[in-house]
Amino acid sequence: MDGAVNTGGFEDDSILPPQSQEEYRHLVGLVSSIADFPRMQHKEQNHLIRELESYECYRQVDQLLRWRLGSPSETRQQLMQDYVWLMKVLYLGLDSFESFVEVAKMYIRHLQVPFSTIRLHILDEILGPENFKEHAIVLREVFDEIQEVSQKVLLLERLALIYEKKLFLESEYEPIYHRILTLEKTNEKARKFFKLIHIHNMEWAEAAEQLKVLAQHAESGQERARYSHELAQLYLYNLNQPGGALELLRPLALEHPEIRHTLIEAFERLDLVDELLSSLLTFERSSRDVEESSQFKFRRGCVLLKVGRTEEAVKALRESLQLQPGSLLIHESLVSALVELGSLGELSDQLSRLREVVNLDSSRSTLDDLIRRSRQLAQVHGASLS
């Protein structure tokens, strides 16, 4: 094999300093040993290549590694190491990005390594983790060399992220998300991207279609509930379809507390009073959070008051206020219920009890406001408070 090396033009090492003379003779010895490279053991070959690399004989290293990559005796692990080694030499030593890309394509075509390996060894290790412009170029170039669809999708996801979050090239990343969906129709990242686009454009029906796919193909029950909740909110607030929201959320409410308030609003929009009251009672009993339990009792009290079940409303609101004694909103609702019931004596007692539980040092103004507004409300109903 051709082992010619540029030795720097020195024909007589006697003109060099002693240390340089020794290095020069060592380099000449290395060059002469290139001819024996095919007959060397693998470890000896590695030693020679490293020595040549230390003298920046990158073209010779390029030749030796390419020869070894064509050797039938190379194991898969050795091939992987040599490809990565060669790519480093081409990119970092010879500063040849074009040659580096061609070897990267050979590497992937030959070994079909997973995308995680491509990212680790080519993008991060050789190009550097922040070199996003060249990352994008390489990913585009090597895409067609990958055979497995799942690995193509991973590559495109990374490429889309680079264009969207790192290079901010909108004209580039949207077509990539479209391409991802041609390979994997249920892809979560692409569906989420187009969902956000549709919401931004107030295309509610289109956003709902994306969420349907996301919910249907969610990998976990928690993710399914999250997407179903988001879809239900679109139905309820944007598409005026409370029935659709109710259908989605009703079977999920017990296991996923975070959706309960949206479900309650769906019941209210559909005027399903009995089911609403039953659900509120279930939620307040199952809630482990005192404030949340109080809110469920409060909402149940308000519904009961609205439908004329005043005594039940007073009981629910009283229980709610016991859990949140400083709540102005709950107190006003209880006052309204007591006035509606004609129980002004109990209302006076309620105000007295409120004086006992409110921290007068920090909430004096709150207490005064409660009393003032309670009296105003009683007067509206033709009553008076002392």
PDB file of N, CA and C in Angstrom, residues 68-154:
ATOM      1  N   ARG A  68      -8.555  -0.331   6.466  1.00  0.00           N
ATOM      2  CA  ARG A  68      -9.026  -1.280   7.468  1.00  0.00           C
ATOM      3  C   ARG A  68     -10.550  -1.430   7.424  1.00  0.00           C
ATOM      4  N   LEU A  69     -11.244  -0.367   7.073  1.00  0.00           N
ATOM      5  CA  LEU A  69     -12.699  -0.460   6.962  1.00  0.00           C
ATOM      6  C   LEU A  69     -13.119  -1.405   5.841  1.00  0.00           C
ATOM      7  N   GLY A  70     -12.244  -1.573   4.870  1.00  0.00           N
ATOM      8  CA  GLY A  70     -12.539  -2.509   3.784  1.00  0.00           C
ATOM      9  C   GLY A  70     -12.080  -3.923   4.055  1.00  0.00           C
ATOM     10  N   SER A  71     -11.503  -4.147   5.232  1.00  0.00           N
ATOM     11  CA  SER A  71     -10.986  -5.475   5.563  1.00  0.00           C
ATOM     12  C   SER A  71     -12.114  -6.381   6.043  1.00  0.00           C
ATOM     13  N   PRO A  72     -12.203  -7.589   5.493  1.00  0.00           N
ATOM     14  CA  PRO A  72     -13.271  -8.514   5.914  1.00  0.00           C
ATOM     15  C   PRO A  72     -13.092  -9.034   7.334  1.00  0.00           C
ATOM     16  N   SER A  73     -11.925  -8.836   7.923  1.00  0.00           N
ATOM     17  CA  SER A  73     -11.666  -9.369   9.264  1.00  0.00           C
ATOM     18  C   SER A  73     -12.148  -8.450  10.381  1.00  0.00           C
ATOM     19  N   GLU A  74     -12.602  -7.261  10.044  1.00  0.00           N
ATOM     20  CA  GLU A  74     -13.059  -6.307  11.051  1.00  0.00           C
ATOM     21  C   GLU A  74     -14.385  -6.764  11.668  1.00  0.00           C
ATOM     22  N   THR A  75     -14.464  -6.755  12.994  1.00  0.00           N
ATOM     23  CA  THR A  75     -15.728  -7.034  13.670  1.00  0.00           C
ATOM     24  C   THR A  75     -16.614  -5.793  13.609  1.00  0.00           C
ATOM     25  N   ARG A  76     -17.904  -5.952  13.949  1.00  0.00           N
ATOM     26  CA  ARG A  76     -18.813  -4.806  13.933  1.00  0.00           C
ATOM     27  C   ARG A  76     -18.337  -3.725  14.897  1.00  0.00           C
ATOM     28  N   GLN A  77     -17.900  -4.122  16.077  1.00  0.00           N
ATOM     29  CA  GLN A  77     -17.423  -3.156  17.053  1.00  0.00           C
ATOM     30  C   GLN A  77     -16.197  -2.416  16.543  1.00  0.00           C
ATOM     31  N   GLN A  78     -15.277  -3.148  15.901  1.00  0.00           N
ATOM     32  CA  GLN A  78     -14.084  -2.514  15.339  1.00  0.00           C
ATOM     33  C   GLN A  78     -14.452  -1.563  14.208  1.00  0.00           C
ATOM     34  N   LEU A  79     -15.430  -1.967  13.393  1.00  0.00           N
ATOM     35  CA  LEU A  79     -15.880  -1.093  12.307  1.00  0.00           C
ATOM     36  C   LEU A  79     -16.464   0.209  12.868  1.00  0.00           C
ATOM     37  N   MET A  80     -17.285   0.089  13.887  1.00  0.00           N
ATOM     38  CA  MET A  80     -17.874   1.288  14.496  1.00  0.00           C
ATOM     39  C   MET A  80     -16.786   2.225  15.013  1.00  0.00           C
ATOM     40  N   GLN A  81     -15.808   1.663  15.699  1.00  0.00           N
ATOM     41  CA  GLN A  81     -14.726   2.483  16.246  1.00  0.00           C
ATOM     42  C   GLN A  81     -13.918   3.147  15.141  1.00  0.00           C
ATOM     43  N   ASP A  82     -13.643   2.400  14.062  1.00  0.00           N
ATOM     44  CA  ASP A  82     -12.835   2.959  12.974  1.00  0.00           C
ATOM     45  C   ASP A  82     -13.585   4.038  12.204  1.00  0.00           C
ATOM     46  N   TYR A  83     -14.896   3.845  12.001  1.00  0.00           N
ATOM     47  CA  TYR A  83     -15.678   4.884  11.329  1.00  0.00           C
ATOM     48  C   TYR A  83     -15.658   6.180  12.141  1.00  0.00           C
ATOM     49  N   VAL A  84     -15.877   6.061  13.430  1.00  0.00           N
ATOM     50  CA  VAL A  84     -15.883   7.256  14.282  1.00  0.00           C
ATOM     51  C   VAL A  84     -14.500   7.900  14.292  1.00  0.00           C
ATOM     52  N   TRP A  85     -13.474   7.079  14.360  1.00  0.00           N
ATOM     53  CA  TRP A  85     -12.096   7.579  14.339  1.00  0.00           C
ATOM     54  C   TRP A  85     -11.824   8.334  13.050  1.00  0.00           C
ATOM     55  N   LEU A  86     -12.219   7.741  11.932  1.00  0.00           N
ATOM     56  CA  LEU A  86     -11.996   8.372  10.631  1.00  0.00           C
ATOM     57  C   LEU A  86     -12.769   9.685  10.522  1.00  0.00           C
ATOM     58  N   MET A  87     -14.000   9.699  10.989  1.00  0.00           N
ATOM     59  CA  MET A  87     -14.781  10.940  10.925  1.00  0.00           C
ATOM     60  C   MET A  87     -14.129  12.045  11.752  1.00  0.00           C
ATOM     61  N   LYS A  88     -13.583  11.693  12.904  1.00  0.00           N
ATOM     62  CA  LYS A  88     -12.879  12.687  13.722  1.00  0.00           C
ATOM     63  C   LYS A  88     -11.669  13.242  12.984  1.00  0.00           C
ATOM     64  N   VAL A  89     -10.919  12.355  12.343  1.00  0.00           N
ATOM     65  CA  VAL A  89      -9.726  12.788  11.605  1.00  0.00           C
ATOM     66  C   VAL A  89     -10.112  13.725  10.470  1.00  0.00           C
ATOM     67  N   LEU A  90     -11.163  13.371   9.738  1.00  0.00           N
ATOM     68  CA  LEU A  90     -11.584  14.192   8.603  1.00  0.00           C
ATOM     69  C   LEU A  90     -12.093  15.556   9.059  1.00  0.00           C
ATOM     70  N   TYR A  91     -12.879  15.574  10.121  1.00  0.00           N
ATOM     71  CA  TYR A  91     -13.493  16.832  10.558  1.00  0.00           C
ATOM     72  C   TYR A  91     -12.534  17.696  11.364  1.00  0.00           C
ATOM     73  N   LEU A  92     -11.844  17.081  12.320  1.00  0.00           N
ATOM     74  CA  LEU A  92     -10.997  17.847  13.231  1.00  0.00           C
ATOM     75  C   LEU A  92      -9.568  17.993  12.732  1.00  0.00           C
ATOM     76  N   GLY A  93      -9.070  16.961  12.023  1.00  0.00           N
ATOM     77  CA  GLY A  93      -7.687  16.998  11.568  1.00  0.00           C
ATOM     78  C   GLY A  93      -7.535  17.612  10.192  1.00  0.00           C
ATOM     79  N   LEU A  94      -8.284  17.099   9.226  1.00  0.00           N
ATOM     80  CA  LEU A  94      -8.166  17.569   7.842  1.00  0.00           C
ATOM     81  C   LEU A  94      -9.131  18.702   7.520  1.00  0.00           C
ATOM     82  N   ASP A  95     -10.034  19.012   8.459  1.00  0.00           N
ATOM     83  CA  ASP A  95     -10.970  20.117   8.264  1.00  0.00           C
ATOM     84  C   ASP A  95     -11.744  19.957   6.965  1.00  0.00           C
ATOM     85  N   SER A  96     -12.181  18.732   6.702  1.00  0.00           N
ATOM     86  CA  SER A  96     -12.903  18.442   5.465  1.00  0.00           C
ATOM     87  C   SER A  96     -14.323  18.008   5.818  1.00  0.00           C
ATOM     88  N   PHE A  97     -15.216  18.986   5.901  1.00  0.00           N
ATOM     89  CA  PHE A  97     -16.600  18.685   6.278  1.00  0.00           C
ATOM     90  C   PHE A  97     -17.275  17.812   5.232  1.00  0.00           C
ATOM     91  N   GLU A  98     -16.993  18.061   3.975  1.00  0.00           N
ATOM     92  CA  GLU A  98     -17.613  17.276   2.900  1.00  0.00           C
ATOM     93  C   GLU A  98     -17.221  15.805   3.000  1.00  0.00           C
ATOM     94  N   SER A  99     -15.919  15.533   3.200  1.00  0.00           N
ATOM     95  CA  SER A  99     -15.470  14.145   3.342  1.00  0.00           C
ATOM     96  C   SER A  99     -16.045  13.517   4.610  1.00  0.00           C
ATOM     97  N   PHE A 100     -16.121  14.307   5.657  1.00  0.00           N
ATOM     98  CA  PHE A 100     -16.712  13.832   6.907  1.00  0.00           C
ATOM     99  C   PHE A 100     -18.151  13.373   6.687  1.00  0.00           C
ATOM    100  N   VAL A 101     -18.935  14.160   5.969  1.00  0.00           N
ATOM    101  CA  VAL A 101     -20.336  13.813   5.714  1.00  0.00           C
ATOM    102  C   VAL A 101     -20.436  12.535   4.892  1.00  0.00           C
ATOM    103  N   GLU A 102     -19.571  12.388   3.897  1.00  0.00           N
ATOM    104  CA  GLU A 102     -19.605  11.178   3.069  1.00  0.00           C
ATOM    105  C   GLU A 102     -19.302   9.933   3.894  1.00  0.00           C
ATOM    106  N   VAL A 103     -18.327  10.026   4.798  1.00  0.00           N
ATOM    107  CA  VAL A 103     -18.008   8.868   5.647  1.00  0.00           C
ATOM    108  C   VAL A 103     -19.146   8.609   6.634  1.00  0.00           C
ATOM    109  N   ALA A 104     -19.780   9.665   7.118  1.00  0.00           N
ATOM    110  CA  ALA A 104     -20.938   9.486   7.998  1.00  0.00           C
ATOM    111  C   ALA A 104     -22.042   8.713   7.283  1.00  0.00           C
ATOM    112  N   LYS A 105     -22.257   9.024   6.018  1.00  0.00           N
ATOM    113  CA  LYS A 105     -23.266   8.294   5.238  1.00  0.00           C
ATOM    114  C   LYS A 105     -22.861   6.836   5.048  1.00  0.00           C
ATOM    115  N   MET A 106     -21.571   6.603   4.792  1.00  0.00           N
ATOM    116  CA  MET A 106     -21.073   5.225   4.681  1.00  0.00           C
ATOM    117  C   MET A 106     -21.279   4.462   5.980  1.00  0.00           C
ATOM    118  N   TYR A 107     -20.960   5.110   7.068  1.00  0.00           N
ATOM    119  CA  TYR A 107     -21.081   4.520   8.410  1.00  0.00           C
ATOM    120  C   TYR A 107     -22.505   4.033   8.664  1.00  0.00           C
ATOM    121  N   ILE A 108     -23.473   4.897   8.386  1.00  0.00           N
ATOM    122  CA  ILE A 108     -24.871   4.552   8.638  1.00  0.00           C
ATOM    123  C   ILE A 108     -25.369   3.515   7.642  1.00  0.00           C
ATOM    124  N   ARG A 109     -24.990   3.673   6.372  1.00  0.00           N
ATOM    125  CA  ARG A 109     -25.403   2.710   5.343  1.00  0.00           C
ATOM    126  C   ARG A 109     -24.870   1.318   5.654  1.00  0.00           C
ATOM    127  N   HIS A 110     -23.628   1.251   6.101  1.00  0.00           N
ATOM    128  CA  HIS A 110     -22.954  -0.025   6.340  1.00  0.00           C
ATOM    129  C   HIS A 110     -23.452  -0.707   7.610  1.00  0.00           C
ATOM    130  N   LEU A 111     -23.589   0.063   8.701  1.00  0.00           N
ATOM    131  CA  LEU A 111     -23.852  -0.544  10.008  1.00  0.00           C
ATOM    132  C   LEU A 111     -25.279  -0.346  10.518  1.00  0.00           C
ATOM    133  N   GLN A 112     -26.052   0.546   9.897  1.00  0.00           N
ATOM    134  CA  GLN A 112     -27.434   0.806  10.326  1.00  0.00           C
ATOM    135  C   GLN A 112     -27.520   1.008  11.843  1.00  0.00           C
ATOM    136  N   VAL A 113     -26.684   1.877  12.342  1.00  0.00           N
ATOM    137  CA  VAL A 113     -26.675   2.157  13.778  1.00  0.00           C
ATOM    138  C   VAL A 113     -27.937   2.930  14.156  1.00  0.00           C
ATOM    139  N   PRO A 114     -28.416   2.801  15.400  1.00  0.00           N
ATOM    140  CA  PRO A 114     -29.605   3.547  15.823  1.00  0.00           C
ATOM    141  C   PRO A 114     -29.331   5.039  15.900  1.00  0.00           C
ATOM    142  N   PHE A 115     -30.412   5.819  15.897  1.00  0.00           N
ATOM    143  CA  PHE A 115     -30.238   7.267  15.915  1.00  0.00           C
ATOM    144  C   PHE A 115     -29.519   7.745  17.171  1.00  0.00           C
ATOM    145  N   SER A 116     -29.733   7.077  18.298  1.00  0.00           N
ATOM    146  CA  SER A 116     -29.050   7.479  19.532  1.00  0.00           C
ATOM    147  C   SER A 116     -27.540   7.437  19.359  1.00  0.00           C
ATOM    148  N   THR A 117     -27.045   6.454  18.600  1.00  0.00           N
ATOM    149  CA  THR A 117     -25.607   6.354  18.329  1.00  0.00           C
ATOM    150  C   THR A 117     -25.157   7.458  17.382  1.00  0.00           C
ATOM    151  N   ILE A 118     -25.975   7.741  16.379  1.00  0.00           N
ATOM    152  CA  ILE A 118     -25.658   8.836  15.451  1.00  0.00           C
ATOM    153  C   ILE A 118     -25.528  10.150  16.218  1.00  0.00           C
ATOM    154  N   ARG A 119     -26.480  10.388  17.082  1.00  0.00           N
ATOM    155  CA  ARG A 119     -26.455  11.651  17.831  1.00  0.00           C
ATOM    156  C   ARG A 119     -25.244  11.724  18.751  1.00  0.00           C
ATOM    157  N   LEU A 120     -24.954  10.620  19.437  1.00  0.00           N
ATOM    158  CA  LEU A 120     -23.847  10.623  20.389  1.00  0.00           C
ATOM    159  C   LEU A 120     -22.509  10.781  19.686  1.00  0.00           C
ATOM    160  N   HIS A 121     -22.234   9.918  18.703  1.00  0.00           N
ATOM    161  CA  HIS A 121     -20.890   9.861  18.121  1.00  0.00           C
ATOM    162  C   HIS A 121     -20.651  10.896  17.026  1.00  0.00           C
ATOM    163  N   ILE A 122     -21.677  11.210  16.250  1.00  0.00           N
ATOM    164  CA  ILE A 122     -21.474  12.141  15.139  1.00  0.00           C
ATOM    165  C   ILE A 122     -21.790  13.576  15.558  1.00  0.00           C
ATOM    166  N   LEU A 123     -22.988  13.786  16.085  1.00  0.00           N
ATOM    167  CA  LEU A 123     -23.398  15.161  16.385  1.00  0.00           C
ATOM    168  C   LEU A 123     -22.682  15.723  17.608  1.00  0.00           C
ATOM    169  N   ASP A 124     -22.804  15.037  18.726  1.00  0.00           N
ATOM    170  CA  ASP A 124     -22.283  15.600  19.977  1.00  0.00           C
ATOM    171  C   ASP A 124     -20.773  15.433  20.120  1.00  0.00           C
ATOM    172  N   GLU A 125     -20.282  14.215  19.865  1.00  0.00           N
ATOM    173  CA  GLU A 125     -18.872  13.929  20.125  1.00  0.00           C
ATOM    174  C   GLU A 125     -17.949  14.592  19.112  1.00  0.00           C
ATOM    175  N   ILE A 126     -18.320  14.590  17.846  1.00  0.00           N
ATOM    176  CA  ILE A 126     -17.428  15.128  16.808  1.00  0.00           C
ATOM    177  C   ILE A 126     -17.757  16.589  16.482  1.00  0.00           C
ATOM    178  N   LEU A 127     -19.011  16.865  16.132  1.00  0.00           N
ATOM    179  CA  LEU A 127     -19.367  18.232  15.757  1.00  0.00           C
ATOM    180  C   LEU A 127     -19.469  19.153  16.963  1.00  0.00           C
ATOM    181  N   GLY A 128     -19.775  18.595  18.119  1.00  0.00           N
ATOM    182  CA  GLY A 128     -19.972  19.412  19.317  1.00  0.00           C
ATOM    183  C   GLY A 128     -21.454  19.605  19.584  1.00  0.00           C
ATOM    184  N   PRO A 129     -21.887  19.545  20.838  1.00  0.00           N
ATOM    185  CA  PRO A 129     -23.317  19.545  21.161  1.00  0.00           C
ATOM    186  C   PRO A 129     -24.061  20.821  20.802  1.00  0.00           C
ATOM    187  N   GLU A 130     -23.368  21.929  20.596  1.00  0.00           N
ATOM    188  CA  GLU A 130     -24.035  23.201  20.297  1.00  0.00           C
ATOM    189  C   GLU A 130     -23.903  23.617  18.831  1.00  0.00           C
ATOM    190  N   ASN A 131     -23.316  22.771  18.008  1.00  0.00           N
ATOM    191  CA  ASN A 131     -23.073  23.126  16.605  1.00  0.00           C
ATOM    192  C   ASN A 131     -24.306  22.778  15.765  1.00  0.00           C
ATOM    193  N   PHE A 132     -25.410  23.480  16.012  1.00  0.00           N
ATOM    194  CA  PHE A 132     -26.703  23.066  15.479  1.00  0.00           C
ATOM    195  C   PHE A 132     -26.810  23.224  13.964  1.00  0.00           C
ATOM    196  N   LYS A 133     -26.138  24.208  13.404  1.00  0.00           N
ATOM    197  CA  LYS A 133     -26.218  24.392  11.955  1.00  0.00           C
ATOM    198  C   LYS A 133     -25.651  23.180  11.223  1.00  0.00           C
ATOM    199  N   GLU A 134     -24.478  22.704  11.651  1.00  0.00           N
ATOM    200  CA  GLU A 134     -23.889  21.529  11.011  1.00  0.00           C
ATOM    201  C   GLU A 134     -24.647  20.257  11.393  1.00  0.00           C
ATOM    202  N   HIS A 135     -25.221  20.209  12.589  1.00  0.00           N
ATOM    203  CA  HIS A 135     -26.086  19.078  12.944  1.00  0.00           C
ATOM    204  C   HIS A 135     -27.187  18.923  11.899  1.00  0.00           C
ATOM    205  N   ALA A 136     -27.835  20.043  11.577  1.00  0.00           N
ATOM    206  CA  ALA A 136     -28.949  20.004  10.631  1.00  0.00           C
ATOM    207  C   ALA A 136     -28.491  19.528   9.258  1.00  0.00           C
ATOM    208  N   ILE A 137     -27.342  20.011   8.811  1.00  0.00           N
ATOM    209  CA  ILE A 137     -26.825  19.593   7.502  1.00  0.00           C
ATOM    210  C   ILE A 137     -26.582  18.096   7.479  1.00  0.00           C
ATOM    211  N   VAL A 138     -25.921  17.585   8.508  1.00  0.00           N
ATOM    212  CA  VAL A 138     -25.599  16.156   8.561  1.00  0.00           C
ATOM    213  C   VAL A 138     -26.866  15.312   8.613  1.00  0.00           C
ATOM    214  N   LEU A 139     -27.826  15.704   9.432  1.00  0.00           N
ATOM    215  CA  LEU A 139     -29.058  14.922   9.551  1.00  0.00           C
ATOM    216  C   LEU A 139     -29.800  14.851   8.224  1.00  0.00           C
ATOM    217  N   ARG A 140     -29.837  15.941   7.499  1.00  0.00           N
ATOM    218  CA  ARG A 140     -30.473  15.910   6.179  1.00  0.00           C
ATOM    219  C   ARG A 140     -29.725  14.980   5.225  1.00  0.00           C
ATOM    220  N   GLU A 141     -28.404  15.008   5.285  1.00  0.00           N
ATOM    221  CA  GLU A 141     -27.596  14.214   4.361  1.00  0.00           C
ATOM    222  C   GLU A 141     -27.712  12.713   4.628  1.00  0.00           C
ATOM    223  N   VAL A 142     -27.787  12.330   5.900  1.00  0.00           N
ATOM    224  CA  VAL A 142     -27.747  10.896   6.218  1.00  0.00           C
ATOM    225  C   VAL A 142     -29.132  10.265   6.268  1.00  0.00           C
ATOM    226  N   PHE A 143     -30.178  11.065   6.175  1.00  0.00           N
ATOM    227  CA  PHE A 143     -31.542  10.541   6.359  1.00  0.00           C
ATOM    228  C   PHE A 143     -31.837   9.341   5.463  1.00  0.00           C
ATOM    229  N   ASP A 144     -31.506   9.448   4.191  1.00  0.00           N
ATOM    230  CA  ASP A 144     -31.843   8.380   3.242  1.00  0.00           C
ATOM    231  C   ASP A 144     -31.050   7.102   3.467  1.00  0.00           C
ATOM    232  N   GLU A 145     -29.987   7.167   4.254  1.00  0.00           N
ATOM    233  CA  GLU A 145     -29.189   5.965   4.515  1.00  0.00           C
ATOM    234  C   GLU A 145     -29.829   5.075   5.585  1.00  0.00           C
ATOM    235  N   ILE A 146     -30.763   5.631   6.343  1.00  0.00           N
ATOM    236  CA  ILE A 146     -31.409   4.880   7.421  1.00  0.00           C
ATOM    237  C   ILE A 146     -32.551   4.059   6.849  1.00  0.00           C
ATOM    238  N   GLN A 147     -32.621   2.801   7.224  1.00  0.00           N
ATOM    239  CA  GLN A 147     -33.653   1.912   6.700  1.00  0.00           C
ATOM    240  C   GLN A 147     -34.870   1.807   7.618  1.00  0.00           C
ATOM    241  N   GLU A 148     -34.660   1.756   8.922  1.00  0.00           N
ATOM    242  CA  GLU A 148     -35.760   1.518   9.858  1.00  0.00           C
ATOM    243  C   GLU A 148     -36.583   2.793  10.050  1.00  0.00           C
ATOM    244  N   VAL A 149     -37.894   2.661   9.872  1.00  0.00           N
ATOM    245  CA  VAL A 149     -38.783   3.822   9.930  1.00  0.00           C
ATOM    246  C   VAL A 149     -38.714   4.515  11.287  1.00  0.00           C
ATOM    247  N   SER A 150     -38.698   3.748  12.360  1.00  0.00           N
ATOM    248  CA  SER A 150     -38.681   4.358  13.695  1.00  0.00           C
ATOM    249  C   SER A 150     -37.443   5.228  13.893  1.00  0.00           C
ATOM    250  N   GLN A 151     -36.315   4.818  13.317  1.00  0.00           N
ATOM    251  CA  GLN A 151     -35.086   5.607  13.441  1.00  0.00           C
ATOM    252  C   GLN A 151     -35.128   6.841  12.544  1.00  0.00           C
ATOM    253  N   LYS A 152     -35.784   6.726  11.388  1.00  0.00           N
ATOM    254  CA  LYS A 152     -35.997   7.899  10.540  1.00  0.00           C
ATOM    255  C   LYS A 152     -36.829   8.944  11.287  1.00  0.00           C
ATOM    256  N   VAL A 153     -37.852   8.473  11.984  1.00  0.00           N
ATOM    257  CA  VAL A 153     -38.721   9.383  12.729  1.00  0.00           C
ATOM    258  C   VAL A 153     -37.941  10.096  13.828  1.00  0.00           C
ATOM    259  N   LEU A 154     -37.113   9.358  14.549  1.00  0.00           N
ATOM    260  CA  LEU A 154     -36.302   9.979  15.603  1.00  0.00           C
ATOM    261  C   LEU A 154     -35.379  11.048  15.030  1.00  0.00           C
TER     262      LEU A 154
END
